mmCIF file of C-alpha atoms in Angstrom:
data_model
loop_
_atom_site.group_PDB
_atom_site.id
_atom_site.type_symbol
_atom_site.label_atom_id
_atom_site.label_comp_id
_atom_site.label_asym_id
_atom_site.label_seq_id
_atom_site.Cartn_x
_atom_site.Cartn_y
_atom_site.Cartn_z
ATOM 1 C CA MET F 1 74.826 80.675 75.117
ATOM 2 C CA ILE F 2 76.592 82.279 77.619
ATOM 3 C CA GLU F 3 80.166 82.412 76.653
ATOM 4 C CA ALA F 4 82.407 84.431 79.167
ATOM 5 C CA THR F 5 81.687 85.397 82.846
ATOM 6 C CA VAL F 6 83.026 89.703 83.651
ATOM 7 C CA ALA F 7 83.330 88.243 88.080
ATOM 8 C CA MET F 8 83.398 91.532 90.163
ATOM 9 C CA PRO F 9 84.135 91.837 93.654
ATOM 10 C CA VAL F 10 82.600 94.138 95.560
ATOM 11 C CA TYR F 11 83.665 96.028 98.793
ATOM 12 C CA LYS F 12 82.520 100.032 99.487
ATOM 13 C CA ALA F 13 82.889 100.996 96.680
ATOM 14 C CA ASP F 14 79.886 103.067 96.688
ATOM 15 C CA LYS F 15 81.941 105.681 94.818
ATOM 16 C CA ILE F 16 83.915 104.494 93.055
ATOM 17 C CA ALA F 17 81.629 101.641 91.169
ATOM 18 C CA PHE F 18 80.481 103.150 88.235
ATOM 19 C CA LEU F 19 83.510 103.662 86.803
ATOM 20 C CA ALA F 20 83.877 99.681 86.086
ATOM 21 C CA MET F 21 80.021 99.779 85.129
ATOM 22 C CA GLU F 22 80.388 102.237 82.890
ATOM 23 C CA SER F 23 82.802 100.341 80.949
ATOM 24 C CA LEU F 24 80.551 97.551 80.804
ATOM 25 C CA CYS F 25 78.520 99.246 78.881
ATOM 26 C CA ASN F 26 80.822 99.807 76.495
ATOM 27 C CA GLN F 27 82.199 96.896 75.373
ATOM 28 C CA LYS F 28 82.112 96.533 71.705
ATOM 29 C CA THR F 29 81.095 92.068 71.317
ATOM 30 C CA SER F 30 79.524 89.394 69.778
ATOM 31 C CA ILE F 31 80.133 87.356 73.054
ATOM 32 C CA LYS F 32 76.870 86.977 75.283
ATOM 33 C CA TRP F 33 78.518 86.972 79.137
ATOM 34 C CA GLU F 34 76.762 87.500 82.187
ATOM 35 C CA LEU F 35 78.007 89.712 85.390
ATOM 36 C CA ILE F 36 78.437 88.427 88.254
ATOM 37 C CA ILE F 37 78.730 90.891 91.180
ATOM 38 C CA ALA F 38 79.730 89.695 95.085
ATOM 39 C CA GLU F 39 78.742 92.124 97.639
ATOM 40 C CA GLU F 40 78.291 92.429 101.277
ATOM 41 C CA ILE F 41 75.556 93.941 103.154
ATOM 42 C CA HIS F 42 77.170 97.202 104.312
ATOM 43 C CA SER F 43 77.660 100.561 104.775
ATOM 44 C CA GLN F 44 78.709 101.323 101.741
ATOM 45 C CA GLN F 45 76.777 98.845 99.600
ATOM 46 C CA LEU F 46 75.638 98.983 96.576
ATOM 47 C CA GLY F 47 72.878 97.225 96.723
ATOM 48 C CA ILE F 48 70.836 96.051 93.725
ATOM 49 C CA GLU F 49 68.707 98.849 92.666
ATOM 50 C CA PHE F 50 72.740 100.296 91.934
ATOM 51 C CA ILE F 51 73.156 97.622 89.503
ATOM 52 C CA ALA F 52 69.489 97.665 87.871
ATOM 53 C CA GLN F 53 69.636 101.123 86.621
ATOM 54 C CA TYR F 54 72.287 99.427 83.951
ATOM 55 C CA ALA F 55 70.678 96.658 83.301
ATOM 56 C CA GLU F 56 69.440 97.668 80.098
ATOM 57 C CA ARG F 57 72.422 99.467 78.354
ATOM 58 C CA LEU F 58 74.772 96.381 79.847
ATOM 59 C CA LYS F 59 72.098 93.360 78.065
ATOM 60 C CA ASP F 60 72.802 95.975 74.938
ATOM 61 C CA ALA F 61 76.075 95.635 75.208
ATOM 62 C CA GLY F 62 75.845 91.722 74.959
ATOM 63 C CA CYS F 63 74.995 91.176 78.736
ATOM 64 C CA GLU F 64 72.592 88.329 78.720
ATOM 65 C CA VAL F 65 72.492 87.528 82.480
ATOM 66 C CA ILE F 66 73.705 89.603 85.904
ATOM 67 C CA LYS F 67 73.980 87.567 88.612
ATOM 68 C CA TYR F 68 73.842 88.791 92.373
ATOM 69 C CA LEU F 69 75.808 87.350 95.610
ATOM 70 C CA GLN F 70 75.353 89.175 98.924
ATOM 71 C CA TYR F 71 76.437 87.514 101.654
ATOM 72 C CA LYS F 72 75.453 89.006 105.358
ATOM 73 C CA GLU F 73 79.108 89.271 106.526
ATOM 74 C CA TRP F 74 82.466 89.890 104.746
ATOM 75 C CA ILE F 75 84.389 87.527 103.769
ATOM 76 C CA SER F 76 87.847 87.183 102.358
ATOM 77 C CA LEU F 77 88.256 88.389 98.450
ATOM 78 C CA PRO F 78 89.880 84.681 97.222
ATOM 79 C CA LYS F 79 86.585 83.738 98.407
ATOM 80 C CA LYS F 80 84.412 85.579 96.442
ATOM 81 C CA TRP F 81 87.162 84.767 93.328
ATOM 82 C CA LYS F 82 85.927 81.015 94.470
ATOM 83 C CA ASP F 83 82.309 81.722 94.801
ATOM 84 C CA ILE F 84 81.251 83.586 91.856
ATOM 85 C CA GLY F 85 83.372 81.365 89.746
ATOM 86 C CA GLN F 86 81.038 77.857 90.739
ATOM 87 C CA HIS F 87 78.583 80.547 90.272
ATOM 88 C CA ALA F 88 79.846 81.142 86.924
ATOM 89 C CA ASP F 89 77.073 79.784 83.902
ATOM 90 C CA LYS F 90 77.724 75.906 82.456
ATOM 91 C CA ASP F 91 78.465 77.273 79.167
ATOM 92 C CA SER F 92 80.902 80.009 80.262
ATOM 93 C CA LYS F 93 83.891 79.512 78.938
ATOM 94 C CA VAL F 94 86.437 82.957 79.942
ATOM 95 C CA PHE F 95 86.795 83.905 83.396
ATOM 96 C CA LEU F 96 86.941 87.714 83.516
ATOM 97 C CA LEU F 97 88.647 89.370 86.461
ATOM 98 C CA GLN F 98 87.309 92.820 86.564
ATOM 99 C CA ALA F 99 88.158 95.322 89.525
ATOM 100 C CA VAL F 100 85.206 97.490 91.042
ATOM 101 C CA ASP F 101 87.940 100.545 90.503
ATOM 102 C CA CYS F 102 88.730 100.216 86.495
ATOM 103 C CA TYR F 103 88.075 101.394 83.209
ATOM 104 C CA SER F 104 87.989 98.255 81.147
ATOM 105 C CA ALA F 105 89.056 98.998 77.311
ATOM 106 C CA ALA F 106 85.648 98.715 74.866
ATOM 107 C CA ASP F 107 87.194 95.240 73.553
ATOM 108 C CA ARG F 108 87.704 93.323 76.694
ATOM 109 C CA ILE F 109 85.650 90.660 76.031
ATOM 110 C CA ALA F 110 86.307 89.938 72.813
ATOM 111 C CA GLU F 111 90.097 90.855 73.135
ATOM 112 C CA ALA F 112 89.759 87.642 75.955
ATOM 113 C CA PHE F 113 87.281 85.276 74.140
ATOM 114 C CA ASN F 114 89.754 85.272 70.944
ATOM 115 C CA CYS F 115 92.998 84.788 72.652
ATOM 116 C CA ILE F 116 91.798 82.012 75.745
ATOM 117 C CA VAL F 117 88.886 80.057 73.224
ATOM 118 C CA ASN F 118 90.089 80.573 69.652
ATOM 119 C CA ARG F 119 93.708 80.860 70.844
ATOM 120 C CA ASN F 120 94.046 78.496 73.020
ATOM 121 C CA PHE F 121 95.841 80.580 76.336
ATOM 122 C CA ASP F 122 95.131 79.622 79.575
ATOM 123 C CA TRP F 123 95.656 82.595 81.287
ATOM 124 C CA LEU F 124 95.655 86.490 79.790
ATOM 125 C CA ASP F 125 97.048 89.565 80.877
ATOM 126 C CA TYR F 126 98.305 92.889 79.989
ATOM 127 C CA GLN F 127 102.072 94.860 80.112
ATOM 128 C CA ASN F 128 100.920 97.865 80.250
ATOM 129 C CA GLY F 129 98.073 100.164 80.856
ATOM 130 C CA PHE F 130 97.172 103.253 82.766
ATOM 131 C CA PHE F 131 97.011 104.671 86.491
ATOM 132 C CA TYR F 132 95.200 107.461 87.414
ATOM 133 C CA ASN F 133 94.789 109.258 91.140
ATOM 134 C CA LEU F 134 91.867 110.104 92.886
ATOM 135 C CA VAL F 135 93.260 112.720 94.781
ATOM 136 C CA THR F 136 96.162 114.291 93.156
ATOM 137 C CA GLY F 137 94.908 113.682 89.482
ATOM 138 C CA GLN F 138 98.278 112.110 88.543
ATOM 139 C CA MET F 139 98.870 109.531 85.778
ATOM 140 C CA ILE F 140 101.546 107.076 86.266
ATOM 141 C CA GLN F 141 102.093 104.460 84.083
ATOM 142 C CA TYR F 142 102.842 100.571 84.801
ATOM 143 C CA SER F 143 105.043 98.865 82.249
ATOM 144 C CA ALA F 144 106.591 95.302 83.229
ATOM 145 C CA GLN F 145 106.162 91.834 82.315
ATOM 146 C CA SER F 146 105.587 90.258 85.738
ATOM 147 C CA ARG F 147 103.826 87.204 86.934
ATOM 148 C CA THR F 148 100.819 88.289 86.610
ATOM 149 C CA ASN F 149 99.530 91.509 85.402
ATOM 150 C CA LEU F 150 96.794 93.960 83.926
ATOM 151 C CA ASP F 151 92.923 93.576 83.527
ATOM 152 C CA MET F 152 93.896 89.316 83.760
ATOM 153 C CA ALA F 153 91.347 86.398 82.384
ATOM 154 C CA PHE F 154 91.359 82.852 82.620
ATOM 155 C CA LYS F 155 89.626 79.835 81.083
ATOM 156 C CA THR F 156 86.218 79.707 83.247
ATOM 157 C CA LYS F 157 87.457 76.056 83.820
ATOM 158 C CA TYR F 158 89.313 76.722 86.013
ATOM 159 C CA ALA F 159 87.302 79.142 88.451
ATOM 160 C CA ARG F 160 85.126 76.317 89.572
ATOM 161 C CA THR F 161 87.771 74.807 91.576
ATOM 162 C CA ILE F 162 89.170 78.015 93.195
ATOM 163 C CA PRO F 163 90.503 76.774 96.331
ATOM 164 C CA ASP F 164 89.432 78.049 100.282
ATOM 165 C CA SER F 165 92.232 80.666 101.132
ATOM 166 C CA ALA F 166 91.606 83.129 103.508
ATOM 167 C CA LEU F 167 94.936 85.586 101.676
ATOM 168 C CA ARG F 168 94.586 89.517 102.162
ATOM 169 C CA LYS F 169 97.127 90.186 99.719
ATOM 170 C CA GLY F 170 98.735 88.437 96.711
ATOM 171 C CA ILE F 171 95.861 87.081 95.451
ATOM 172 C CA ASP F 172 96.979 87.847 91.589
ATOM 173 C CA GLY F 173 99.500 85.287 92.453
ATOM 174 C CA PHE F 174 97.212 82.823 94.372
ATOM 175 C CA LEU F 175 94.889 82.383 91.429
ATOM 176 C CA PHE F 176 97.907 82.279 88.547
ATOM 177 C CA THR F 177 98.859 79.197 91.173
ATOM 178 C CA HIS F 178 95.837 77.739 90.725
ATOM 179 C CA VAL F 179 95.600 77.798 87.038
ATOM 180 C CA SER F 180 99.226 76.726 86.173
ATOM 181 C CA LYS F 181 98.506 73.654 89.184
ATOM 182 C CA GLN F 182 94.814 73.071 86.907
ATOM 183 C CA ALA F 183 96.123 73.666 83.244
ATOM 184 C CA LYS F 184 99.870 71.072 84.125
ATOM 185 C CA ILE F 185 102.223 73.583 81.433
ATOM 186 C CA VAL F 186 100.381 77.043 81.509
ATOM 187 C CA LYS F 187 99.686 78.730 78.803
ATOM 188 C CA GLN F 188 99.819 82.143 79.536
ATOM 189 C CA LEU F 189 99.332 85.437 77.011
ATOM 190 C CA SER F 190 101.447 88.521 78.417
ATOM 191 C CA ILE F 191 99.605 91.594 76.105
ATOM 192 C CA SER F 192 102.931 93.983 75.510
ATOM 193 C CA LYS F 193 101.394 96.095 72.863
ATOM 194 C CA PRO F 194 101.017 100.028 73.893
ATOM 195 C CA ALA F 195 99.016 100.917 76.726
ATOM 196 C CA LYS F 196 95.135 101.035 75.611
ATOM 197 C CA MET F 197 93.458 104.576 75.325
ATOM 198 C CA ASP F 198 90.230 104.338 76.142
ATOM 199 C CA SER F 199 91.512 102.103 79.298
ATOM 200 C CA PHE F 200 92.605 102.641 83.030
ATOM 201 C CA ASP F 201 93.397 101.659 86.584
ATOM 202 C CA THR F 202 91.994 104.239 89.590
ATOM 203 C CA ASP F 203 94.105 104.516 93.225
ATOM 204 C CA GLY F 204 92.489 106.284 95.380
ATOM 205 C CA GLU F 205 89.102 104.766 96.459
ATOM 206 C CA ASN F 206 89.406 101.544 96.969
ATOM 207 C CA ASN F 207 90.650 98.890 99.673
ATOM 208 C CA ILE F 208 93.325 97.735 97.953
ATOM 209 C CA SER F 209 94.805 99.810 95.598
ATOM 210 C CA ILE F 210 94.995 103.468 97.899
ATOM 211 C CA LYS F 211 98.491 101.889 98.782
ATOM 212 C CA ARG F 212 99.566 102.517 95.992
ATOM 213 C CA THR F 213 100.004 106.117 96.651
ATOM 214 C CA SER F 214 103.467 107.143 96.841
ATOM 215 C CA PHE F 215 103.918 105.315 93.462
ATOM 216 C CA TYR F 216 102.787 108.489 92.189
ATOM 217 C CA SER F 217 105.312 110.478 93.811
ATOM 218 C CA ASN F 218 108.459 108.516 93.948
ATOM 219 C CA ILE F 219 108.370 106.441 90.423
ATOM 220 C CA ARG F 220 109.711 103.253 90.160
ATOM 221 C CA HIS F 221 108.873 99.370 89.154
ATOM 222 C CA PRO F 222 106.164 98.862 87.665
ATOM 223 C CA PHE F 223 105.889 102.349 86.586
ATOM 224 C CA ILE F 224 107.408 104.410 84.386
ATOM 225 C CA ARG F 225 106.309 108.571 83.702
ATOM 226 C CA THR F 226 103.521 109.091 81.266
ATOM 227 C CA SER F 227 103.128 112.465 79.396
ATOM 228 C CA ILE F 228 99.097 110.997 78.921
ATOM 229 C CA ARG F 229 96.561 112.698 81.068
ATOM 230 C CA LEU F 230 93.132 112.525 81.910
ATOM 231 C CA GLU F 231 91.992 114.445 79.933
ATOM 232 C CA ASP F 232 93.747 112.361 76.181
ATOM 233 C CA LEU F 233 92.252 109.192 76.918
ATOM 234 C CA ASP F 234 89.656 108.193 74.845
ATOM 235 C CA ILE F 235 86.741 108.385 77.809
ATOM 236 C CA ALA F 236 83.255 110.505 78.026
ATOM 237 C CA ASP F 237 83.661 113.017 79.321
ATOM 238 C CA ASN F 238 80.970 112.683 82.250
ATOM 239 C CA ILE F 239 82.624 110.128 83.447
ATOM 240 C CA LYS F 240 86.347 112.276 83.582
ATOM 241 C CA ASP F 241 83.516 114.904 85.628
ATOM 242 C CA LYS F 242 82.354 112.140 87.664
ATOM 243 C CA LEU F 243 85.961 111.087 88.756
ATOM 244 C CA LEU F 244 87.243 115.373 88.988
ATOM 245 C CA ASN F 245 84.293 114.927 91.103
ATOM 246 C CA LEU F 246 86.077 112.686 93.712
ATOM 247 C CA ARG F 247 88.460 115.089 93.597
ATOM 248 C CA THR F 248 86.452 117.989 95.448
ATOM 249 C CA ARG F 249 84.111 116.633 97.026
#
């Protein structure tokens, strides 16, 4: 029985996708989960061959099924979320939004399952987390209590009914509004504990996140200054080396 769905929409991510995949291979959980990737055919496509090289390690991390949705032309991110939701296993209870340029904490799936299934929250996110700039090597910390925050997850039953939309921005809010309408009175859990040392987001190699670059030189809400650097994070040295190679290529 599949208990959780990790949803990962992909576009122009051939250089950075290893980051998300490595973090999923590092999950520590007894939960049986599936990975659903949605991607267009294009010059920077990952393709099924790239994903297949992680199959055995993903299985060791509890991933029972990998589904690859491929499109002949570009489609909007909300439509990808909708499509992934409709392809989620019938028994899945938790729907985790996995950005292709983010490294998820090893306990992400386990904690999401506990909060959403065992504690019966409709929506989960985190108020603190690190961001690393692939261009400059700078690090800042997200620290805010916004309508939506980091590492979002919600009940899979809401993912199955995501409506059509051509939105190109405000998509997190679009998803939260949908969940709120479905839940009537949404039970949201925004975890405020310190940022995890084995989790971080990146800027500089994706299509939306690159627009955050100015926050590193002019730190402002929702970010704060941090003394933590890439070398301080609790991730494997080979991952750090790959990120540094992206900077120097």
